Amino acid sequence: NGILGQLFKKYPRRMVLLLDDLEHLSPKNVERLKYFFDHDFLRAVIITTRDAALLKLGESMRQRIRKIIVVHPPTEFDAVQVVRERLGDTVLSDRVIKETFRASGRNMQTFLANCENVCKAYVKNKNITEDDVKKMFDRGAAS
């Protein structure tokens, strides 16, 4: 709300707050979240964490939670689907995509970055294979 908003303590309304990869939430910040949520400054708070038990949310905070979604790690099938949706069926084979996913440690962000490198190699050599991907990511000795 700019400088005037800060001077008159005017906060934006109905905002969505994303707390990504949260590991710890102090009691002071929990109280702040409750205050802003209860006074309609926040419409929703989205918290992503690896282990929700470590956040130690109090009972009053738990009562405000509407939905908990557990997201499972992506599978090789999911990785193939992501590439197919973006590139179609003709660019990379399923085996090349799966090998790239394994070479990425099954991490989707790393996988997408590695797919870019594999696609660059594909432009140079249309017949790229799993072995080429293994060599690209130094997995030949580990396999």
mmCIF file of N, CA and C in Angstrom:
data_model
loop_
_atom_site.group_PDB
_atom_site.id
_atom_site.type_symbol
_atom_site.label_atom_id
_atom_site.label_comp_id
_atom_site.label_asym_id
_atom_site.label_seq_id
_atom_site.Cartn_x
_atom_site.Cartn_y
_atom_site.Cartn_z
ATOM 1 N N ASN A 1 0.805 -1.204 0.000
ATOM 2 C CA ASN A 1 0.000 0.000 0.000
ATOM 3 C C ASN A 1 0.844 1.262 0.000
ATOM 4 N N GLY A 2 2.123 1.151 -0.219
ATOM 5 C CA GLY A 2 2.974 2.323 -0.334
ATOM 6 C C GLY A 2 3.332 2.939 1.005
ATOM 7 N N ILE A 3 3.899 4.145 0.936
ATOM 8 C CA ILE A 3 4.373 4.836 2.139
ATOM 9 C C ILE A 3 3.200 5.254 3.023
ATOM 10 N N LEU A 4 2.133 5.780 2.418
ATOM 11 C CA LEU A 4 0.972 6.190 3.217
ATOM 12 C C LEU A 4 0.328 4.997 3.919
ATOM 13 N N GLY A 5 0.294 3.887 3.242
ATOM 14 C CA GLY A 5 -0.245 2.679 3.860
ATOM 15 C C GLY A 5 0.575 2.248 5.052
ATOM 16 N N GLN A 6 1.898 2.390 4.948
ATOM 17 C CA GLN A 6 2.762 2.032 6.068
ATOM 18 C C GLN A 6 2.609 3.016 7.223
ATOM 19 N N LEU A 7 2.475 4.314 6.900
ATOM 20 C CA LEU A 7 2.325 5.320 7.951
ATOM 21 C C LEU A 7 1.035 5.130 8.741
ATOM 22 N N PHE A 8 -0.049 4.817 8.046
ATOM 23 C CA PHE A 8 -1.334 4.653 8.705
ATOM 24 C C PHE A 8 -1.648 3.199 9.049
ATOM 25 N N LYS A 9 -0.631 2.351 8.947
ATOM 26 C CA LYS A 9 -0.764 0.917 9.253
ATOM 27 C C LYS A 9 -1.946 0.288 8.528
ATOM 28 N N LYS A 10 -2.056 0.624 7.253
ATOM 29 C CA LYS A 10 -3.107 0.059 6.409
ATOM 30 C C LYS A 10 -2.482 -1.098 5.629
ATOM 31 N N TYR A 11 -3.008 -2.291 5.848
ATOM 32 C CA TYR A 11 -2.468 -3.482 5.215
ATOM 33 C C TYR A 11 -3.376 -3.920 4.067
ATOM 34 N N PRO A 12 -2.796 -4.569 3.059
ATOM 35 C CA PRO A 12 -3.650 -5.097 1.988
ATOM 36 C C PRO A 12 -4.571 -6.185 2.544
ATOM 37 N N ARG A 13 -5.694 -6.380 1.917
ATOM 38 C CA ARG A 13 -6.680 -7.354 2.378
ATOM 39 C C ARG A 13 -6.720 -8.555 1.451
ATOM 40 N N ARG A 14 -7.162 -9.708 2.020
ATOM 41 C CA ARG A 14 -7.457 -10.933 1.265
ATOM 42 C C ARG A 14 -6.255 -11.434 0.461
ATOM 43 N N MET A 15 -5.074 -11.339 1.014
ATOM 44 C CA MET A 15 -3.861 -11.813 0.352
ATOM 45 C C MET A 15 -3.690 -13.310 0.595
ATOM 46 N N VAL A 16 -2.894 -13.955 -0.267
ATOM 47 C CA VAL A 16 -2.532 -15.356 -0.095
ATOM 48 C C VAL A 16 -1.043 -15.385 0.236
ATOM 49 N N LEU A 17 -0.698 -16.012 1.343
ATOM 50 C CA LEU A 17 0.685 -16.089 1.795
ATOM 51 C C LEU A 17 1.209 -17.499 1.551
ATOM 52 N N LEU A 18 2.347 -17.606 0.868
ATOM 53 C CA LEU A 18 2.989 -18.896 0.615
ATOM 54 C C LEU A 18 4.269 -18.974 1.424
ATOM 55 N N LEU A 19 4.322 -19.933 2.330
ATOM 56 C CA LEU A 19 5.521 -20.211 3.122
ATOM 57 C C LEU A 19 6.102 -21.520 2.593
ATOM 58 N N ASP A 20 7.082 -21.396 1.730
ATOM 59 C CA ASP A 20 7.605 -22.550 1.005
ATOM 60 C C ASP A 20 8.775 -23.178 1.738
ATOM 61 N N ASP A 21 8.745 -24.502 1.849
ATOM 62 C CA ASP A 21 9.824 -25.291 2.446
ATOM 63 C C ASP A 21 10.147 -24.807 3.868
ATOM 64 N N LEU A 22 9.122 -24.661 4.656
ATOM 65 C CA LEU A 22 9.236 -24.163 6.013
ATOM 66 C C LEU A 22 9.709 -25.286 6.936
ATOM 67 N N GLU A 23 10.701 -24.988 7.765
ATOM 68 C CA GLU A 23 11.212 -25.985 8.702
ATOM 69 C C GLU A 23 10.864 -25.650 10.143
ATOM 70 N N HIS A 24 10.750 -24.354 10.445
ATOM 71 C CA HIS A 24 10.472 -23.940 11.815
ATOM 72 C C HIS A 24 9.579 -22.704 11.760
ATOM 73 N N LEU A 25 8.607 -22.635 12.655
ATOM 74 C CA LEU A 25 7.721 -21.487 12.760
ATOM 75 C C LEU A 25 7.666 -21.097 14.233
ATOM 76 N N SER A 26 8.196 -19.926 14.556
ATOM 77 C CA SER A 26 8.258 -19.492 15.958
ATOM 78 C C SER A 26 6.854 -19.188 16.483
ATOM 79 N N PRO A 27 6.656 -19.281 17.788
ATOM 80 C CA PRO A 27 5.348 -18.951 18.372
ATOM 81 C C PRO A 27 4.905 -17.522 18.044
ATOM 82 N N LYS A 28 5.861 -16.600 17.983
ATOM 83 C CA LYS A 28 5.543 -15.205 17.642
ATOM 84 C C LYS A 28 4.973 -15.116 16.228
ATOM 85 N N ASN A 29 5.574 -15.842 15.299
ATOM 86 C CA ASN A 29 5.084 -15.820 13.919
ATOM 87 C C ASN A 29 3.753 -16.552 13.772
ATOM 88 N N VAL A 30 3.522 -17.583 14.577
ATOM 89 C CA VAL A 30 2.226 -18.263 14.568
ATOM 90 C C VAL A 30 1.146 -17.278 14.995
ATOM 91 N N GLU A 31 1.430 -16.496 16.037
ATOM 92 C CA GLU A 31 0.462 -15.495 16.498
ATOM 93 C C GLU A 31 0.217 -14.431 15.430
ATOM 94 N N ARG A 32 1.270 -14.032 14.742
ATOM 95 C CA ARG A 32 1.101 -13.067 13.646
ATOM 96 C C ARG A 32 0.201 -13.630 12.545
ATOM 97 N N LEU A 33 0.447 -14.876 12.180
ATOM 98 C CA LEU A 33 -0.380 -15.511 11.149
ATOM 99 C C LEU A 33 -1.848 -15.541 11.571
ATOM 100 N N LYS A 34 -2.094 -15.925 12.824
ATOM 101 C CA LYS A 34 -3.474 -15.982 13.313
ATOM 102 C C LYS A 34 -4.114 -14.593 13.278
ATOM 103 N N TYR A 35 -3.367 -13.586 13.705
ATOM 104 C CA TYR A 35 -3.899 -12.221 13.717
ATOM 105 C C TYR A 35 -4.277 -11.775 12.296
ATOM 106 N N PHE A 36 -3.362 -11.896 11.360
ATOM 107 C CA PHE A 36 -3.617 -11.445 10.000
ATOM 108 C C PHE A 36 -4.713 -12.264 9.321
ATOM 109 N N PHE A 37 -4.771 -13.556 9.647
ATOM 110 C CA PHE A 37 -5.823 -14.401 9.078
ATOM 111 C C PHE A 37 -7.194 -14.029 9.659
ATOM 112 N N ASP A 38 -7.250 -13.861 10.971
ATOM 113 C CA ASP A 38 -8.520 -13.551 11.630
ATOM 114 C C ASP A 38 -9.066 -12.177 11.260
ATOM 115 N N HIS A 39 -8.172 -11.252 10.940
ATOM 116 C CA HIS A 39 -8.593 -9.897 10.573
ATOM 117 C C HIS A 39 -8.716 -9.714 9.055
ATOM 118 N N ASP A 40 -8.774 -10.818 8.338
ATOM 119 C CA ASP A 40 -9.041 -10.834 6.898
ATOM 120 C C ASP A 40 -7.951 -10.178 6.051
ATOM 121 N N PHE A 41 -6.747 -10.020 6.609
ATOM 122 C CA PHE A 41 -5.641 -9.552 5.790
ATOM 123 C C PHE A 41 -5.141 -10.699 4.910
ATOM 124 N N LEU A 42 -5.246 -11.906 5.442
ATOM 125 C CA LEU A 42 -4.857 -13.106 4.694
ATOM 126 C C LEU A 42 -6.094 -13.936 4.414
ATOM 127 N N ARG A 43 -6.282 -14.270 3.145
ATOM 128 C CA ARG A 43 -7.390 -15.145 2.763
ATOM 129 C C ARG A 43 -6.983 -16.593 2.947
ATOM 130 N N ALA A 44 -5.695 -16.863 2.687
ATOM 131 C CA ALA A 44 -5.192 -18.228 2.811
ATOM 132 C C ALA A 44 -3.701 -18.190 3.125
ATOM 133 N N VAL A 45 -3.261 -19.196 3.835
ATOM 134 C CA VAL A 45 -1.837 -19.407 4.100
ATOM 135 C C VAL A 45 -1.508 -20.803 3.609
ATOM 136 N N ILE A 46 -0.561 -20.873 2.697
ATOM 137 C CA ILE A 46 -0.141 -22.168 2.151
ATOM 138 C C ILE A 46 1.246 -22.458 2.715
ATOM 139 N N ILE A 47 1.348 -23.561 3.414
ATOM 140 C CA ILE A 47 2.617 -23.951 4.030
ATOM 141 C C ILE A 47 3.084 -25.238 3.382
ATOM 142 N N THR A 48 4.308 -25.219 2.863
ATOM 143 C CA THR A 48 4.903 -26.460 2.362
ATOM 144 C C THR A 48 6.069 -26.810 3.280
ATOM 145 N N THR A 49 6.136 -28.073 3.640
ATOM 146 C CA THR A 49 7.183 -28.533 4.543
ATOM 147 C C THR A 49 7.427 -30.017 4.313
ATOM 148 N N ARG A 50 8.578 -30.470 4.699
ATOM 149 C CA ARG A 50 8.885 -31.892 4.589
ATOM 150 C C ARG A 50 8.237 -32.680 5.726
ATOM 151 N N ASP A 51 8.158 -32.077 6.916
ATOM 152 C CA ASP A 51 7.582 -32.760 8.077
ATOM 153 C C ASP A 51 6.760 -31.766 8.891
ATOM 154 N N ALA A 52 5.455 -31.853 8.796
ATOM 155 C CA ALA A 52 4.559 -30.913 9.477
ATOM 156 C C ALA A 52 4.660 -31.020 10.997
ATOM 157 N N ALA A 53 5.059 -32.166 11.525
ATOM 158 C CA ALA A 53 5.169 -32.346 12.971
ATOM 159 C C ALA A 53 6.246 -31.433 13.561
ATOM 160 N N LEU A 54 7.255 -31.091 12.782
ATOM 161 C CA LEU A 54 8.328 -30.226 13.278
ATOM 162 C C LEU A 54 7.881 -28.779 13.460
ATOM 163 N N LEU A 55 6.777 -28.383 12.835
ATOM 164 C CA LEU A 55 6.305 -27.003 12.947
ATOM 165 C C LEU A 55 5.696 -26.708 14.311
ATOM 166 N N LYS A 56 5.193 -27.723 14.999
ATOM 167 C CA LYS A 56 4.609 -27.591 16.334
ATOM 168 C C LYS A 56 3.541 -26.493 16.376
ATOM 169 N N LEU A 57 2.559 -26.636 15.508
ATOM 170 C CA LEU A 57 1.447 -25.689 15.489
ATOM 171 C C LEU A 57 0.524 -25.982 16.662
ATOM 172 N N GLY A 58 0.056 -24.952 17.333
ATOM 173 C CA GLY A 58 -0.843 -25.121 18.469
ATOM 174 C C GLY A 58 -2.235 -25.521 18.025
ATOM 175 N N GLU A 59 -3.075 -25.856 19.014
ATOM 176 C CA GLU A 59 -4.440 -26.300 18.711
ATOM 177 C C GLU A 59 -5.250 -25.210 18.027
ATOM 178 N N SER A 60 -5.080 -23.959 18.449
ATOM 179 C CA SER A 60 -5.840 -22.869 17.833
ATOM 180 C C SER A 60 -5.453 -22.693 16.360
ATOM 181 N N MET A 61 -4.210 -22.959 16.037
ATOM 182 C CA MET A 61 -3.774 -22.879 14.640
ATOM 183 C C MET A 61 -4.304 -24.074 13.856
ATOM 184 N N ARG A 62 -4.306 -25.236 14.457
ATOM 185 C CA ARG A 62 -4.817 -26.433 13.782
ATOM 186 C C ARG A 62 -6.301 -26.304 13.443
ATOM 187 N N GLN A 63 -7.046 -25.583 14.267
ATOM 188 C CA GLN A 63 -8.466 -25.392 13.990
ATOM 189 C C GLN A 63 -8.692 -24.541 12.735
ATOM 190 N N ARG A 64 -7.736 -23.742 12.393
ATOM 191 C CA ARG A 64 -7.857 -22.881 11.210
ATOM 192 C C ARG A 64 -7.475 -23.606 9.918
ATOM 193 N N ILE A 65 -6.870 -24.778 10.040
ATOM 194 C CA ILE A 65 -6.427 -25.523 8.860
ATOM 195 C C ILE A 65 -7.625 -26.215 8.232
ATOM 196 N N ARG A 66 -7.853 -25.926 6.957
ATOM 197 C CA ARG A 66 -8.973 -26.549 6.247
ATOM 198 C C ARG A 66 -8.570 -27.809 5.514
ATOM 199 N N LYS A 67 -7.408 -27.783 4.927
ATOM 200 C CA LYS A 67 -7.049 -28.908 4.074
ATOM 201 C C LYS A 67 -5.557 -29.200 4.191
ATOM 202 N N ILE A 68 -5.242 -30.474 4.280
ATOM 203 C CA ILE A 68 -3.850 -30.929 4.267
ATOM 204 C C ILE A 68 -3.697 -31.839 3.062
ATOM 205 N N ILE A 69 -2.725 -31.515 2.243
ATOM 206 C CA ILE A 69 -2.464 -32.313 1.051
ATOM 207 C C ILE A 69 -1.059 -32.888 1.166
ATOM 208 N N VAL A 70 -0.951 -34.185 1.072
ATOM 209 C CA VAL A 70 0.352 -34.847 1.093
ATOM 210 C C VAL A 70 0.745 -35.121 -0.350
ATOM 211 N N VAL A 71 1.863 -34.557 -0.751
ATOM 212 C CA VAL A 71 2.348 -34.724 -2.114
ATOM 213 C C VAL A 71 3.470 -35.752 -2.096
ATOM 214 N N HIS A 72 3.306 -36.781 -2.884
ATOM 215 C CA HIS A 72 4.311 -37.831 -2.947
ATOM 216 C C HIS A 72 5.374 -37.473 -3.986
ATOM 217 N N PRO A 73 6.579 -37.984 -3.814
ATOM 218 C CA PRO A 73 7.637 -37.694 -4.787
ATOM 219 C C PRO A 73 7.227 -38.169 -6.183
ATOM 220 N N PRO A 74 7.692 -37.475 -7.212
ATOM 221 C CA PRO A 74 7.329 -37.877 -8.579
ATOM 222 C C PRO A 74 7.959 -39.217 -8.951
ATOM 223 N N THR A 75 7.254 -39.942 -9.799
ATOM 224 C CA THR A 75 7.743 -41.220 -10.294
ATOM 225 C C THR A 75 8.327 -41.026 -11.693
ATOM 226 N N GLU A 76 8.924 -42.089 -12.218
ATOM 227 C CA GLU A 76 9.443 -42.029 -13.585
ATOM 228 C C GLU A 76 8.309 -41.775 -14.573
ATOM 229 N N PHE A 77 7.148 -42.360 -14.317
ATOM 230 C CA PHE A 77 5.989 -42.136 -15.184
ATOM 231 C C PHE A 77 5.608 -40.654 -15.193
ATOM 232 N N ASP A 78 5.633 -40.012 -13.999
ATOM 233 C CA ASP A 78 5.322 -38.582 -13.908
ATOM 234 C C ASP A 78 6.328 -37.762 -14.714
ATOM 235 N N ALA A 79 7.597 -38.144 -14.634
ATOM 236 C CA ALA A 79 8.634 -37.423 -15.379
ATOM 237 C C ALA A 79 8.387 -37.517 -16.884
ATOM 238 N N VAL A 80 8.036 -38.707 -17.347
ATOM 239 C CA VAL A 80 7.748 -38.889 -18.778
ATOM 240 C C VAL A 80 6.544 -38.033 -19.175
ATOM 241 N N GLN A 81 5.514 -38.005 -18.335
ATOM 242 C CA GLN A 81 4.318 -37.213 -18.635
ATOM 243 C C GLN A 81 4.643 -35.727 -18.732
ATOM 244 N N VAL A 82 5.492 -35.232 -17.831
ATOM 245 C CA VAL A 82 5.870 -33.815 -17.850
ATOM 246 C C VAL A 82 6.557 -33.469 -19.163
ATOM 247 N N VAL A 83 7.483 -34.313 -19.593
ATOM 248 C CA VAL A 83 8.195 -34.046 -20.849
ATOM 249 C C VAL A 83 7.253 -34.170 -22.035
ATOM 250 N N ARG A 84 6.395 -35.159 -22.024
ATOM 251 C CA ARG A 84 5.447 -35.350 -23.141
ATOM 252 C C ARG A 84 4.501 -34.153 -23.277
ATOM 253 N N GLU A 85 4.066 -33.612 -22.156
ATOM 254 C CA GLU A 85 3.169 -32.459 -22.203
ATOM 255 C C GLU A 85 3.858 -31.226 -22.761
ATOM 256 N N ARG A 86 5.170 -31.115 -22.531
ATOM 257 C CA ARG A 86 5.897 -29.929 -22.982
ATOM 258 C C ARG A 86 6.504 -30.090 -24.368
ATOM 259 N N LEU A 87 6.985 -31.287 -24.686
ATOM 260 C CA LEU A 87 7.719 -31.472 -25.939
ATOM 261 C C LEU A 87 7.020 -32.363 -26.951
ATOM 262 N N GLY A 88 6.011 -33.083 -26.537
ATOM 263 C CA GLY A 88 5.346 -34.005 -27.448
ATOM 264 C C GLY A 88 6.012 -35.374 -27.440
ATOM 265 N N ASP A 89 5.581 -36.214 -28.376
ATOM 266 C CA ASP A 89 6.025 -37.610 -28.396
ATOM 267 C C ASP A 89 7.249 -37.873 -29.257
ATOM 268 N N THR A 90 7.687 -36.912 -30.027
ATOM 269 C CA THR A 90 8.710 -37.205 -31.028
ATOM 270 C C THR A 90 10.125 -36.830 -30.628
ATOM 271 N N VAL A 91 10.308 -36.074 -29.557
ATOM 272 C CA VAL A 91 11.643 -35.553 -29.269
ATOM 273 C C VAL A 91 12.535 -36.565 -28.561
ATOM 274 N N LEU A 92 12.163 -37.012 -27.374
ATOM 275 C CA LEU A 92 13.001 -37.935 -26.596
ATOM 276 C C LEU A 92 12.245 -39.229 -26.348
ATOM 277 N N SER A 93 12.981 -40.324 -26.292
ATOM 278 C CA SER A 93 12.340 -41.611 -25.995
ATOM 279 C C SER A 93 12.053 -41.695 -24.497
ATOM 280 N N ASP A 94 11.128 -42.581 -24.133
ATOM 281 C CA ASP A 94 10.795 -42.783 -22.719
ATOM 282 C C ASP A 94 12.022 -43.222 -21.930
ATOM 283 N N ARG A 95 12.831 -44.067 -22.518
ATOM 284 C CA ARG A 95 14.032 -44.569 -21.827
ATOM 285 C C ARG A 95 15.018 -43.442 -21.538
ATOM 286 N N VAL A 96 15.182 -42.530 -22.484
ATOM 287 C CA VAL A 96 16.090 -41.395 -22.284
ATOM 288 C C VAL A 96 15.548 -40.491 -21.182
ATOM 289 N N ILE A 97 14.243 -40.262 -21.189
ATOM 290 C CA ILE A 97 13.623 -39.416 -20.165
ATOM 291 C C ILE A 97 13.776 -40.057 -18.788
ATOM 292 N N LYS A 98 13.526 -41.357 -18.689
ATOM 293 C CA LYS A 98 13.646 -42.054 -17.408
ATOM 294 C C LYS A 98 15.079 -42.037 -16.898
ATOM 295 N N GLU A 99 16.030 -42.223 -17.786
ATOM 296 C CA GLU A 99 17.437 -42.193 -17.375
ATOM 297 C C GLU A 99 17.835 -40.795 -16.902
ATOM 298 N N THR A 100 17.331 -39.776 -17.569
ATOM 299 C CA THR A 100 17.594 -38.399 -17.140
ATOM 300 C C THR A 100 17.002 -38.158 -15.756
ATOM 301 N N PHE A 101 15.815 -38.693 -15.511
ATOM 302 C CA PHE A 101 15.169 -38.554 -14.206
ATOM 303 C C PHE A 101 15.988 -39.250 -13.116
ATOM 304 N N ARG A 102 16.468 -40.449 -13.396
ATOM 305 C CA ARG A 102 17.303 -41.172 -12.421
ATOM 306 C C ARG A 102 18.605 -40.415 -12.171
ATOM 307 N N ALA A 103 19.197 -39.860 -13.241
ATOM 308 C CA ALA A 103 20.450 -39.115 -13.108
ATOM 309 C C ALA A 103 20.248 -37.824 -12.311
ATOM 310 N N SER A 104 19.010 -37.367 -12.238
ATOM 311 C CA SER A 104 18.689 -36.133 -11.518
ATOM 312 C C SER A 104 18.370 -36.395 -10.053
ATOM 313 N N GLY A 105 18.551 -37.601 -9.607
ATOM 314 C CA GLY A 105 18.264 -37.944 -8.218
ATOM 315 C C GLY A 105 16.783 -37.896 -7.905
ATOM 316 N N ARG A 106 15.962 -38.095 -8.921
ATOM 317 C CA ARG A 106 14.498 -38.082 -8.789
ATOM 318 C C ARG A 106 13.978 -36.744 -8.256
ATOM 319 N N ASN A 107 14.738 -35.683 -8.497
ATOM 320 C CA ASN A 107 14.354 -34.333 -8.104
ATOM 321 C C ASN A 107 13.823 -33.623 -9.337
ATOM 322 N N MET A 108 12.578 -33.158 -9.287
ATOM 323 C CA MET A 108 11.923 -32.603 -10.471
ATOM 324 C C MET A 108 12.607 -31.330 -10.959
ATOM 325 N N GLN A 109 13.057 -30.484 -10.070
ATOM 326 C CA GLN A 109 13.714 -29.243 -10.489
ATOM 327 C C GLN A 109 15.029 -29.548 -11.199
ATOM 328 N N THR A 110 15.813 -30.447 -10.637
ATOM 329 C CA THR A 110 17.066 -30.854 -11.267
ATOM 330 C C THR A 110 16.781 -31.560 -12.582
ATOM 331 N N PHE A 111 15.742 -32.374 -12.600
ATOM 332 C CA PHE A 111 15.357 -33.101 -13.801
ATOM 333 C C PHE A 111 15.057 -32.145 -14.953
ATOM 334 N N LEU A 112 14.289 -31.103 -14.689
ATOM 335 C CA LEU A 112 13.946 -30.159 -15.755
ATOM 336 C C LEU A 112 15.184 -29.435 -16.276
ATOM 337 N N ALA A 113 16.108 -29.090 -15.380
ATOM 338 C CA ALA A 113 17.363 -28.463 -15.813
ATOM 339 C C ALA A 113 18.181 -29.448 -16.647
ATOM 340 N N ASN A 114 18.225 -30.712 -16.226
ATOM 341 C CA ASN A 114 18.968 -31.721 -16.976
ATOM 342 C C ASN A 114 18.308 -32.023 -18.320
ATOM 343 N N CYS A 115 16.977 -31.945 -18.365
ATOM 344 C CA CYS A 115 16.271 -32.151 -19.643
ATOM 345 C C CYS A 115 16.696 -31.118 -20.672
ATOM 346 N N GLU A 116 16.944 -29.914 -20.198
ATOM 347 C CA GLU A 116 17.410 -28.866 -21.113
ATOM 348 C C GLU A 116 18.742 -29.275 -21.746
ATOM 349 N N ASN A 117 19.650 -29.814 -20.936
ATOM 350 C CA ASN A 117 20.943 -30.266 -21.454
ATOM 351 C C ASN A 117 20.777 -31.443 -22.411
ATOM 352 N N VAL A 118 19.877 -32.352 -22.073
ATOM 353 C CA VAL A 118 19.639 -33.510 -22.938
ATOM 354 C C VAL A 118 19.028 -33.053 -24.268
ATOM 355 N N CYS A 119 18.139 -32.086 -24.218
ATOM 356 C CA CYS A 119 17.532 -31.577 -25.459
ATOM 357 C C CYS A 119 18.566 -30.880 -26.333
ATOM 358 N N LYS A 120 19.501 -30.182 -25.714
ATOM 359 C CA LYS A 120 20.585 -29.557 -26.484
ATOM 360 C C LYS A 120 21.420 -30.630 -27.167
ATOM 361 N N ALA A 121 21.686 -31.728 -26.461
ATOM 362 C CA ALA A 121 22.430 -32.839 -27.054
ATOM 363 C C ALA A 121 21.609 -33.500 -28.151
ATOM 364 N N TYR A 122 20.300 -33.547 -27.967
ATOM 365 C CA TYR A 122 19.407 -34.134 -28.970
ATOM 366 C C TYR A 122 19.443 -33.335 -30.268
ATOM 367 N N VAL A 123 19.550 -32.026 -30.166
ATOM 368 C CA VAL A 123 19.622 -31.181 -31.366
ATOM 369 C C VAL A 123 20.858 -31.536 -32.181
ATOM 370 N N LYS A 124 21.958 -31.840 -31.492
ATOM 371 C CA LYS A 124 23.204 -32.202 -32.185
ATOM 372 C C LYS A 124 23.155 -33.628 -32.710
ATOM 373 N N ASN A 125 22.531 -34.524 -31.934
ATOM 374 C CA ASN A 125 22.497 -35.937 -32.291
ATOM 375 C C ASN A 125 21.080 -36.462 -32.071
ATOM 376 N N LYS A 126 20.321 -36.610 -33.138
ATOM 377 C CA LYS A 126 18.914 -37.031 -33.033
ATOM 378 C C LYS A 126 18.761 -38.450 -32.494
ATOM 379 N N ASN A 127 19.824 -39.234 -32.491
ATOM 380 C CA ASN A 127 19.763 -40.627 -32.041
ATOM 381 C C ASN A 127 20.343 -40.783 -30.639
ATOM 382 N N ILE A 128 20.033 -39.873 -29.736
ATOM 383 C CA ILE A 128 20.572 -39.938 -28.383
ATOM 384 C C ILE A 128 19.969 -41.150 -27.652
ATOM 385 N N THR A 129 20.804 -41.836 -26.882
ATOM 386 C CA THR A 129 20.382 -43.055 -26.190
ATOM 387 C C THR A 129 20.561 -42.903 -24.673
ATOM 388 N N GLU A 130 20.106 -43.932 -23.954
ATOM 389 C CA GLU A 130 20.283 -43.963 -22.499
ATOM 390 C C GLU A 130 21.759 -43.892 -22.124
ATOM 391 N N ASP A 131 22.587 -44.609 -22.875
ATOM 392 C CA ASP A 131 24.021 -44.615 -22.586
ATOM 393 C C ASP A 131 24.621 -43.225 -22.742
ATOM 394 N N ASP A 132 24.138 -42.476 -23.726
ATOM 395 C CA ASP A 132 24.617 -41.105 -23.902
ATOM 396 C C ASP A 132 24.246 -40.246 -22.694
ATOM 397 N N VAL A 133 23.043 -40.462 -22.172
ATOM 398 C CA VAL A 133 22.605 -39.715 -20.996
ATOM 399 C C VAL A 133 23.448 -40.110 -19.788
ATOM 400 N N LYS A 134 23.721 -41.396 -19.634
ATOM 401 C CA LYS A 134 24.567 -41.855 -18.522
ATOM 402 C C LYS A 134 25.936 -41.199 -18.598
ATOM 403 N N LYS A 135 26.498 -41.134 -19.802
ATOM 404 C CA LYS A 135 27.811 -40.494 -19.961
ATOM 405 C C LYS A 135 27.745 -38.986 -19.661
ATOM 406 N N MET A 136 26.645 -38.342 -20.070
ATOM 407 C CA MET A 136 26.492 -36.908 -19.820
ATOM 408 C C MET A 136 26.526 -36.578 -18.326
ATOM 409 N N PHE A 137 25.922 -37.438 -17.536
ATOM 410 C CA PHE A 137 25.818 -37.173 -16.113
ATOM 411 C C PHE A 137 26.724 -38.062 -15.274
ATOM 412 N N ASP A 138 27.732 -38.639 -15.908
ATOM 413 C CA ASP A 138 28.730 -39.469 -15.211
ATOM 414 C C ASP A 138 28.096 -40.566 -14.374
ATOM 415 N N ARG A 139 27.091 -41.206 -14.918
ATOM 416 C CA ARG A 139 26.449 -42.299 -14.178
ATOM 417 C C ARG A 139 26.898 -43.656 -14.734
ATOM 418 N N GLY A 140 27.727 -43.688 -15.751
ATOM 419 C CA GLY A 140 28.131 -44.937 -16.347
ATOM 420 C C GLY A 140 28.785 -45.880 -15.349
ATOM 421 N N ALA A 141 29.612 -45.304 -14.454
ATOM 422 C CA ALA A 141 30.301 -46.145 -13.463
ATOM 423 C C ALA A 141 29.377 -46.567 -12.331
ATOM 424 N N ALA A 142 28.367 -45.757 -12.051
ATOM 425 C CA ALA A 142 27.463 -46.059 -10.933
ATOM 426 C C ALA A 142 26.412 -47.092 -11.312
ATOM 427 N N SER A 143 26.152 -47.270 -12.580
ATOM 428 C CA SER A 143 25.069 -48.176 -12.991
ATOM 429 C C SER A 143 25.472 -49.607 -12.931
#
